[in-house]
Amino acid sequence: MRGSSHDPPPAHRGKQLAGLLLLASVLVAVMVIAPRLNPSPDRSIERPEPPPPLPGPEFVTRAGSVIDVDFAADGHGFALWGRCTRPLDNKRCGPRLLVTEDGDHWQVRKFPLLSAIEVRSHHYRRQLVALGGCTVAVGPVNGHRMISDDCGRHWHVVLPTVKRTLERIPKGGILERSCAEPATTPASCRDTRIVVIPPGSGRPALLANEPAVDDPAPEPVPTHDGRWWVTGRDRATGRPAVAVSEDDGRSWSVATLPFDGGPIDRVMLASRNGHAYAVLVDRYSGGAGRLVSIFHRENGSDWERTWHATTSAAPSSMSGVPIVAPRDVLSVVDAEDGVRYRSDDHGRTFEAAVGTSVVSPRWTRGGYVARSAEEPGRWFRATDGVRWQPIEFPHP
């Protein structure tokens, strides 16, 4: 029987068959590999609240810049670098991991493909945590985080499912706030819990003995003197409350701040050599907010308000966290004018400080880090909170 004039020639039919076989093999490979790459949708999730975006430039430059940096107490440090193809690009920005084992000399590591690490150009978030030694965590991103225990050479995915409880915070661990209600956004969460991210596995765990405060918000790492701090609200009065632990979270001491000035957005803690400060901030957005009050206490005494906002008070706002330097010098960076103010009398009076102009200072286990006020891609480090030294990152 003669073939129809519409039938393709034998050679063309062979090409069609080969194409179909190739397509089928690709589909089979995707079906096999996909479950290994994606976390199971059927899991109970306690999503850690993402940290607030850091104030700064609106996009990562095409030349690339460091978006986040963190140091461990042993000298190990990590930096997250990204480069976007165009401003305000929400796609991946070619992230790289910069690694140092001595605080000075850096190496460049690539991230694995499909690692779910998104360096968004307009999200300057704290998404990198040095856990000590060569262990580093990135995320949480899309409900899970990436962990490496060999300085970024190999990675594994850690899901946010909480299946165990720890009696104490292990050395190198971090604290996060989490919502006990599955599929609930942090803003609408009615049952906030504290979770511990241990340095070994990176798998989150509940803390056996939480401080007795409502809506707890922990500092991620201990302060300079080794104390762990959690802020929240007093369960009886609703006032701002502060909890501190000196035994790695096994017990907590809770105190209510004598504040009647109305609602606030955030309480920030800093302590060093027996002196502690609680800084109350309102209208908090993008890592900065309006200064409301400053409280001080020494060696566990009662909290005393040493500063409150007035129309002529300076500083009027704060960028990043409060800085406590040796000899109990308190410093804050004004978010409005970028001036760093220092106080020698526990926050009662301030004067403008002379030196490097930085924004968004943050405490790490290896000292303070901050970005340059003039060059957004430039970072500085001050182990003592006073002398800011530029961090010389390599260009990937």
CSV table of C-alpha atoms in Angstrom, one decimal:
chain,number,residue,atom,x,y,z
A,1,MET,CA,0.0,0.0,0.0
A,2,ARG,CA,1.3,3.4,-1.0
A,3,GLY,CA,2.0,5.9,1.9
A,4,SER,CA,-0.1,9.0,2.2
A,5,SER,CA,1.4,12.2,0.8
A,6,HIS,CA,1.1,13.7,4.4
A,7,ASP,CA,3.3,11.0,6.0
A,8,PRO,CA,6.9,12.2,6.9
A,9,PRO,CA,9.7,10.3,5.2
A,10,PRO,CA,11.4,7.5,7.2
A,11,ALA,CA,14.4,9.6,8.1
A,12,HIS,CA,12.2,12.3,9.6
A,13,ARG,CA,10.1,9.7,11.5
A,14,GLY,CA,13.3,8.4,13.0
A,15,LYS,CA,14.2,11.9,14.2
A,16,GLN,CA,10.7,12.3,15.7
A,17,LEU,CA,11.1,9.0,17.6
A,18,ALA,CA,14.5,9.9,18.9
A,19,GLY,CA,13.1,13.3,20.1
A,20,LEU,CA,10.2,11.6,21.9
A,21,LEU,CA,12.6,9.1,23.6
A,22,LEU,CA,14.9,12.0,24.7
A,23,LEU,CA,11.9,13.9,26.1
A,24,ALA,CA,10.7,10.8,28.0
A,25,SER,CA,14.1,10.3,29.5
A,26,VAL,CA,14.2,13.9,30.7
A,27,LEU,CA,10.8,13.6,32.3
A,28,VAL,CA,11.8,10.4,34.1
A,29,ALA,CA,15.0,12.1,35.4
A,30,VAL,CA,13.0,15.1,36.6
A,31,MET,CA,10.5,12.8,38.4
A,32,VAL,CA,13.4,10.9,40.1
A,33,ILE,CA,15.5,14.0,41.0
A,34,ALA,CA,12.8,16.4,42.1
A,35,PRO,CA,11.8,14.7,45.3
A,36,ARG,CA,15.5,14.8,46.4
A,37,LEU,CA,15.7,18.5,45.8
A,38,ASN,CA,12.4,19.7,47.2
A,39,PRO,CA,11.3,19.4,50.9
A,40,SER,CA,8.3,17.2,51.4
A,41,PRO,CA,5.0,19.3,51.3
A,42,ASP,CA,3.6,17.1,54.0
A,43,ARG,CA,5.4,18.3,57.1
A,44,SER,CA,4.7,20.3,60.2
A,45,ILE,CA,6.5,23.6,59.8
A,46,GLU,CA,7.5,26.0,62.5
A,47,ARG,CA,8.8,28.8,60.3
A,48,PRO,CA,11.5,31.0,61.9
A,49,GLU,CA,10.7,34.7,61.5
A,50,PRO,CA,12.9,36.3,58.9
A,51,PRO,CA,15.1,39.0,60.2
A,52,PRO,CA,14.3,42.6,59.2
A,53,PRO,CA,15.9,44.0,56.1
A,54,LEU,CA,19.0,46.1,56.7
A,55,PRO,CA,18.8,49.7,55.6
A,56,GLY,CA,21.0,50.6,52.7
A,57,PRO,CA,21.2,50.8,49.0
A,58,GLU,CA,18.2,49.8,46.9
A,59,PHE,CA,20.1,47.3,44.8
A,60,VAL,CA,23.2,45.2,44.5
A,61,THR,CA,25.5,46.8,41.9
A,62,ARG,CA,26.4,45.0,38.7
A,63,ALA,CA,29.9,44.8,39.9
A,64,GLY,CA,28.7,42.9,42.9
A,65,SER,CA,28.9,43.6,46.6
A,66,VAL,CA,28.8,41.9,50.1
A,67,ILE,CA,25.3,41.7,51.4
A,68,ASP,CA,25.8,40.0,54.7
A,69,VAL,CA,28.8,39.1,57.0
A,70,ASP,CA,29.2,37.3,60.3
A,71,PHE,CA,32.1,36.2,62.5
A,72,ALA,CA,32.5,33.5,65.0
A,73,ALA,CA,34.5,33.9,68.2
A,74,ASP,CA,37.4,31.7,67.0
A,75,GLY,CA,38.2,34.0,64.0
A,76,HIS,CA,36.2,32.2,61.4
A,77,GLY,CA,34.1,34.5,59.3
A,78,PHE,CA,31.7,34.3,56.3
A,79,ALA,CA,30.3,36.8,53.9
A,80,LEU,CA,27.5,36.5,51.4
A,81,TRP,CA,28.3,38.2,48.0
A,82,GLY,CA,25.9,38.8,45.1
A,83,ARG,CA,25.7,40.5,41.8
A,84,CYS,CA,22.4,41.3,40.1
A,85,THR,CA,22.0,41.7,36.3
A,86,ARG,CA,19.8,44.8,36.7
A,87,PRO,CA,18.5,47.0,39.5
A,88,LEU,CA,15.7,45.6,41.7
A,89,ASP,CA,16.0,42.2,40.1
A,90,ASN,CA,14.1,39.6,42.1
A,91,LYS,CA,15.9,36.7,40.5
A,92,ARG,CA,19.1,35.1,41.7
A,93,CYS,CA,22.1,37.3,41.8
A,94,GLY,CA,24.9,34.8,41.4
A,95,PRO,CA,25.7,34.4,45.1
A,96,ARG,CA,29.1,33.5,46.4
A,97,LEU,CA,30.4,32.6,49.8
A,98,LEU,CA,33.5,34.3,51.1
A,99,VAL,CA,35.4,32.4,53.8
A,100,THR,CA,38.1,33.4,56.3
A,101,GLU,CA,39.6,31.2,59.0
A,102,ASP,CA,41.7,33.9,60.6
A,103,GLY,CA,39.6,37.0,60.1
A,104,ASP,CA,41.9,38.5,57.5
A,105,HIS,CA,42.5,36.2,54.5
A,106,TRP,CA,39.5,35.3,52.4
A,107,GLN,CA,38.6,32.5,50.0
A,108,VAL,CA,35.7,32.3,47.5
A,109,ARG,CA,33.3,29.4,47.4
A,110,LYS,CA,30.5,28.7,44.9
A,111,PHE,CA,27.0,27.7,46.1
A,112,PRO,CA,25.6,24.5,44.7
A,113,LEU,CA,23.0,24.7,41.9
A,114,LEU,CA,19.4,24.7,43.1
A,115,SER,CA,20.5,25.5,46.6
A,116,ALA,CA,17.4,27.8,47.1
A,117,ILE,CA,19.7,30.6,48.2
A,118,GLU,CA,18.2,33.8,46.9
A,119,VAL,CA,20.3,37.0,47.1
A,120,ARG,CA,17.5,39.5,46.3
A,121,SER,CA,18.8,42.8,45.3
A,122,HIS,CA,16.5,44.9,47.5
A,123,HIS,CA,16.6,42.6,50.6
A,124,TYR,CA,19.5,43.4,52.8
A,125,ARG,CA,18.7,40.7,55.4
A,126,ARG,CA,20.7,39.0,58.0
A,127,GLN,CA,20.7,35.5,56.4
A,128,LEU,CA,24.2,34.3,57.3
A,129,VAL,CA,25.3,32.9,60.6
A,130,ALA,CA,28.7,31.7,61.6
A,131,LEU,CA,28.3,28.8,64.0
A,132,GLY,CA,31.9,28.3,65.0
A,133,GLY,CA,34.8,26.6,63.1
A,134,CYS,CA,33.9,25.9,59.5
A,135,THR,CA,30.2,25.6,60.2
A,136,VAL,CA,27.9,28.2,58.6
A,137,ALA,CA,24.2,28.5,58.1
A,138,VAL,CA,22.4,30.4,55.3
A,139,GLY,CA,18.7,31.2,55.4
A,140,PRO,CA,16.0,30.5,56.3
A,141,VAL,CA,15.0,30.8,52.7
A,142,ASN,CA,11.7,29.3,51.4
A,143,GLY,CA,11.1,27.6,54.8
A,144,HIS,CA,14.5,25.9,55.1
A,145,ARG,CA,18.2,26.7,55.5
A,146,MET,CA,21.5,25.5,54.1
A,147,ILE,CA,24.2,24.2,56.4
A,148,SER,CA,27.9,23.6,55.7
A,149,ASP,CA,30.4,22.2,58.2
A,150,ASP,CA,33.4,22.4,55.9
A,151,CYS,CA,33.6,26.1,55.1
A,152,GLY,CA,31.2,26.0,52.2
A,153,ARG,CA,32.6,23.1,50.2
A,154,HIS,CA,29.6,20.9,50.7
A,155,TRP,CA,26.0,21.8,51.8
A,156,HIS,CA,22.9,20.0,53.1
A,157,VAL,CA,19.3,21.2,53.5
A,158,VAL,CA,17.8,21.4,57.0
A,159,LEU,CA,14.0,21.5,57.2
A,160,PRO,CA,12.4,23.7,59.9
A,161,THR,CA,10.5,20.8,61.5
A,162,VAL,CA,10.9,20.9,65.3
A,163,LYS,CA,11.0,17.3,66.7
A,164,ARG,CA,13.1,17.6,69.9
A,165,THR,CA,13.8,19.7,73.0
A,166,LEU,CA,17.1,20.9,74.3
A,167,GLU,CA,17.8,21.6,78.0
A,168,ARG,CA,20.4,24.2,77.2
A,169,ILE,CA,21.8,26.3,74.3
A,170,PRO,CA,24.8,24.5,73.0
A,171,LYS,CA,28.1,26.3,72.4
A,172,GLY,CA,27.9,28.0,69.0
A,173,GLY,CA,24.1,27.8,68.8
A,174,ILE,CA,21.8,30.6,67.9
A,175,LEU,CA,18.3,31.5,69.1
A,176,GLU,CA,15.3,32.4,66.8
A,177,ARG,CA,11.7,33.1,67.3
A,178,SER,CA,9.2,30.7,65.7
A,179,CYS,CA,5.5,30.3,65.4
A,180,ALA,CA,3.9,27.2,66.9
A,181,GLU,CA,0.9,27.6,64.5
A,182,PRO,CA,1.6,25.9,61.1
A,183,ALA,CA,1.2,28.0,58.0
A,184,THR,CA,1.0,31.3,60.0
A,185,THR,CA,2.8,34.4,59.2
A,186,PRO,CA,5.0,35.9,62.0
A,187,ALA,CA,2.8,39.1,62.0
A,188,SER,CA,-0.4,37.1,62.8
A,189,CYS,CA,1.2,34.5,65.1
A,190,ARG,CA,-0.5,34.1,68.4
A,191,ASP,CA,1.9,31.6,69.9
A,192,THR,CA,5.5,32.6,69.5
A,193,ARG,CA,8.1,30.2,70.7
A,194,ILE,CA,11.9,30.2,71.0
A,195,VAL,CA,13.9,27.7,68.9
A,196,VAL,CA,17.6,26.8,69.2
A,197,ILE,CA,19.7,26.2,66.1
A,198,PRO,CA,22.6,23.9,67.2
A,199,PRO,CA,25.9,24.2,65.4
A,200,GLY,CA,26.2,20.5,64.6
A,201,SER,CA,23.1,19.4,62.7
A,202,GLY,CA,21.4,22.8,62.3
A,203,ARG,CA,18.1,21.1,63.1
A,204,PRO,CA,15.9,23.5,65.2
A,205,ALA,CA,14.8,22.4,68.6
A,206,LEU,CA,12.6,23.9,71.3
A,207,LEU,CA,14.3,25.3,74.5
A,208,ALA,CA,13.1,23.3,77.5
A,209,ASN,CA,12.8,26.3,79.8
A,210,GLU,CA,11.6,29.4,78.1
A,211,PRO,CA,11.5,32.8,79.8
A,212,ALA,CA,8.1,33.8,81.2
A,213,VAL,CA,7.3,36.6,78.8
A,214,ASP,CA,4.7,37.0,76.1
A,215,ASP,CA,5.8,37.4,72.5
A,216,PRO,CA,9.4,36.5,73.1
A,217,ALA,CA,12.1,37.9,70.8
A,218,PRO,CA,15.6,36.5,71.5
A,219,GLU,CA,18.9,38.0,70.6
A,220,PRO,CA,20.4,35.5,68.2
A,221,VAL,CA,23.8,35.2,69.9
A,222,PRO,CA,25.0,36.0,73.5
A,223,THR,CA,26.4,39.4,74.3
A,224,HIS,CA,30.0,40.3,75.0
A,225,ASP,CA,29.8,39.0,78.5
A,226,GLY,CA,28.2,35.6,77.5
A,227,ARG,CA,24.6,36.4,78.6
A,228,TRP,CA,21.6,35.4,76.5
A,229,TRP,CA,18.8,38.0,76.3
A,230,VAL,CA,15.2,37.7,75.3
A,231,THR,CA,12.7,40.6,75.2
A,232,GLY,CA,8.9,40.5,75.3
A,233,ARG,CA,5.9,41.7,77.3
A,234,ASP,CA,5.1,41.3,80.9
A,235,ARG,CA,2.3,38.8,81.2
A,236,ALA,CA,0.5,40.8,83.8
A,237,THR,CA,0.9,44.4,82.7
A,238,GLY,CA,1.8,44.2,79.1
A,239,ARG,CA,4.8,46.4,79.7
A,240,PRO,CA,8.2,45.7,78.0
A,241,ALA,CA,10.0,42.9,79.7
A,242,VAL,CA,13.6,41.7,79.6
A,243,ALA,CA,14.8,38.2,80.4
A,244,VAL,CA,18.5,37.2,80.8
A,245,SER,CA,20.2,33.8,81.2
A,246,GLU,CA,23.7,33.3,82.5
A,247,ASP,CA,23.6,29.5,82.2
A,248,ASP,CA,22.9,28.9,78.5
A,249,GLY,CA,19.2,29.0,78.8
A,250,ARG,CA,18.6,26.6,81.6
A,251,SER,CA,17.1,29.3,83.8
A,252,TRP,CA,16.0,32.9,83.2
A,253,SER,CA,15.7,36.1,85.3
A,254,VAL,CA,12.8,38.3,84.1
A,255,ALA,CA,12.4,42.0,84.9
A,256,THR,CA,9.7,44.5,83.7
A,257,LEU,CA,11.0,47.8,82.5
A,258,PRO,CA,9.4,50.8,84.3
A,259,PHE,CA,8.0,52.3,81.0
A,260,ASP,CA,4.5,53.8,80.6
A,261,GLY,CA,5.1,55.6,77.3
A,262,GLY,CA,2.7,53.6,75.2
A,263,PRO,CA,3.4,50.9,72.5
A,264,ILE,CA,6.8,50.4,71.0
A,265,ASP,CA,8.1,48.2,68.2
A,266,ARG,CA,11.3,46.8,69.6
A,267,VAL,CA,13.6,46.5,72.6
A,268,MET,CA,17.3,46.1,71.8
A,269,LEU,CA,19.7,44.7,74.4
A,270,ALA,CA,23.5,45.1,74.8
A,271,SER,CA,25.7,44.2,77.8
A,272,ARG,CA,29.3,44.2,78.7
A,273,ASN,CA,31.2,43.7,82.0
A,274,GLY,CA,28.2,43.9,84.2
A,275,HIS,CA,26.6,46.9,82.5
A,276,ALA,CA,23.4,46.3,80.5
A,277,TYR,CA,21.3,48.6,78.3
A,278,ALA,CA,17.7,48.2,77.0
A,279,VAL,CA,17.0,50.6,74.1
A,280,LEU,CA,13.3,51.1,73.2
A,281,VAL,CA,12.6,51.9,69.5
A,282,ASP,CA,9.4,52.8,67.7
A,283,ARG,CA,8.4,53.0,64.1
A,284,TYR,CA,11.0,50.3,63.5
A,285,SER,CA,11.4,49.5,59.8
A,286,GLY,CA,14.4,48.5,57.7
A,287,GLY,CA,16.7,48.0,60.6
A,288,ALA,CA,16.1,51.5,62.0
A,289,GLY,CA,13.6,53.3,64.1
A,290,ARG,CA,12.8,56.3,66.4
A,291,LEU,CA,14.5,56.3,69.7
A,292,VAL,CA,12.0,56.3,72.6
A,293,SER,CA,13.9,55.5,75.9
A,294,ILE,CA,17.2,54.0,77.2
A,295,PHE,CA,17.4,52.0,80.3
A,296,HIS,CA,20.5,50.9,82.2
A,297,ARG,CA,21.4,48.6,85.0
A,298,GLU,CA,24.6,47.5,86.6
A,299,ASN,CA,25.4,44.0,88.0
A,300,GLY,CA,21.8,42.9,88.1
A,301,SER,CA,20.3,45.9,89.8
A,302,ASP,CA,17.0,47.4,89.0
A,303,TRP,CA,16.5,49.0,85.5
A,304,GLU,CA,16.8,52.8,85.5
A,305,ARG,CA,15.7,55.0,82.7
A,306,THR,CA,18.6,57.3,81.8
A,307,TRP,CA,17.3,58.8,78.6
A,308,HIS,CA,13.9,59.6,77.0
A,309,ALA,CA,13.0,61.3,73.7
A,310,THR,CA,12.3,65.0,73.6
A,311,THR,CA,11.9,67.4,70.7
A,312,SER,CA,15.5,68.6,71.0
A,313,ALA,CA,17.1,65.3,72.0
A,314,ALA,CA,20.0,63.9,70.0
A,315,PRO,CA,20.2,61.2,68.7
A,316,SER,CA,16.6,61.0,67.7
A,317,SER,CA,16.7,57.7,65.9
A,318,MET,CA,18.9,54.6,65.8
A,319,SER,CA,20.3,52.5,63.0
A,320,GLY,CA,21.3,48.9,63.8
A,321,VAL,CA,22.0,48.0,67.4
A,322,PRO,CA,23.4,49.8,70.4
A,323,ILE,CA,27.2,49.4,70.9
A,324,VAL,CA,28.8,49.0,74.3
A,325,ALA,CA,32.5,49.5,74.3
A,326,PRO,CA,35.2,49.1,77.0
A,327,ARG,CA,34.9,51.5,80.0
A,328,ASP,CA,31.1,51.3,79.6
A,329,VAL,CA,30.9,53.7,76.7
A,330,LEU,CA,27.5,53.5,75.0
A,331,SER,CA,27.2,54.4,71.3
A,332,VAL,CA,24.3,54.6,68.9
A,333,VAL,CA,24.2,55.5,65.2
A,334,ASP,CA,21.5,58.1,64.3
A,335,ALA,CA,19.5,56.8,61.4
A,336,GLU,CA,18.6,60.3,60.3
A,337,ASP,CA,22.0,61.9,59.9
A,338,GLY,CA,24.3,58.9,60.1
A,339,VAL,CA,26.2,60.5,63.1
A,340,ARG,CA,27.6,58.2,65.7
A,341,TYR,CA,26.8,59.4,69.2
A,342,ARG,CA,28.6,58.3,72.4
A,343,SER,CA,27.7,58.5,76.0
A,344,ASP,CA,30.1,58.2,79.0
A,345,ASP,CA,27.3,58.4,81.7
A,346,HIS,CA,25.1,55.4,80.9
A,347,GLY,CA,23.1,57.1,78.2
A,348,ARG,CA,22.1,60.3,80.1
A,349,THR,CA,24.0,62.6,77.7
A,350,PHE,CA,25.4,62.1,74.2
A,351,GLU,CA,28.0,63.8,72.1
A,352,ALA,CA,29.0,63.3,68.5
A,353,ALA,CA,31.8,60.8,68.0
A,354,VAL,CA,34.8,61.4,65.7
A,355,GLY,CA,35.9,58.6,63.4
A,356,THR,CA,34.6,56.2,60.7
A,357,SER,CA,31.0,56.9,59.6
A,358,VAL,CA,29.1,53.6,59.6
A,359,VAL,CA,25.5,52.4,59.4
A,360,SER,CA,23.6,49.3,60.6
A,361,PRO,CA,26.1,48.1,63.2
A,362,ARG,CA,25.4,44.6,64.4
A,363,TRP,CA,26.9,42.4,67.1
A,364,THR,CA,28.5,39.1,66.2
A,365,ARG,CA,30.4,36.6,68.3
A,366,GLY,CA,33.6,38.0,66.7
A,367,GLY,CA,32.8,41.7,67.5
A,368,TYR,CA,30.7,44.4,65.8
A,369,VAL,CA,30.3,44.7,62.0
A,370,ALA,CA,28.8,47.6,60.1
A,371,ARG,CA,28.5,49.1,56.6
A,372,SER,CA,30.2,52.3,55.4
A,373,ALA,CA,27.8,55.3,55.4
A,374,GLU,CA,29.5,56.6,52.2
A,375,GLU,CA,30.2,53.3,50.3
A,376,PRO,CA,27.3,50.9,50.7
A,377,GLY,CA,29.3,47.9,49.5
A,378,ARG,CA,32.1,48.6,52.0
A,379,TRP,CA,32.1,46.8,55.4
A,380,PHE,CA,33.9,47.5,58.7
A,381,ARG,CA,34.7,45.5,61.8
A,382,ALA,CA,35.3,46.7,65.4
A,383,THR,CA,36.1,43.9,67.8
A,384,ASP,CA,36.0,46.5,70.7
A,385,GLY,CA,33.2,48.6,69.3
A,386,VAL,CA,35.5,51.6,68.9
A,387,ARG,CA,38.1,51.2,66.2
A,388,TRP,CA,36.5,50.4,62.9
A,389,GLN,CA,38.8,48.6,60.5
A,390,PRO,CA,37.8,48.0,56.8
A,391,ILE,CA,37.2,44.4,55.8
A,392,GLU,CA,39.2,43.6,52.7
A,393,PHE,CA,37.0,41.2,50.8
A,394,PRO,CA,38.2,39.6,47.6
A,395,HIS,CA,36.3,40.3,44.4
A,396,PRO,CA,34.8,36.9,43.1
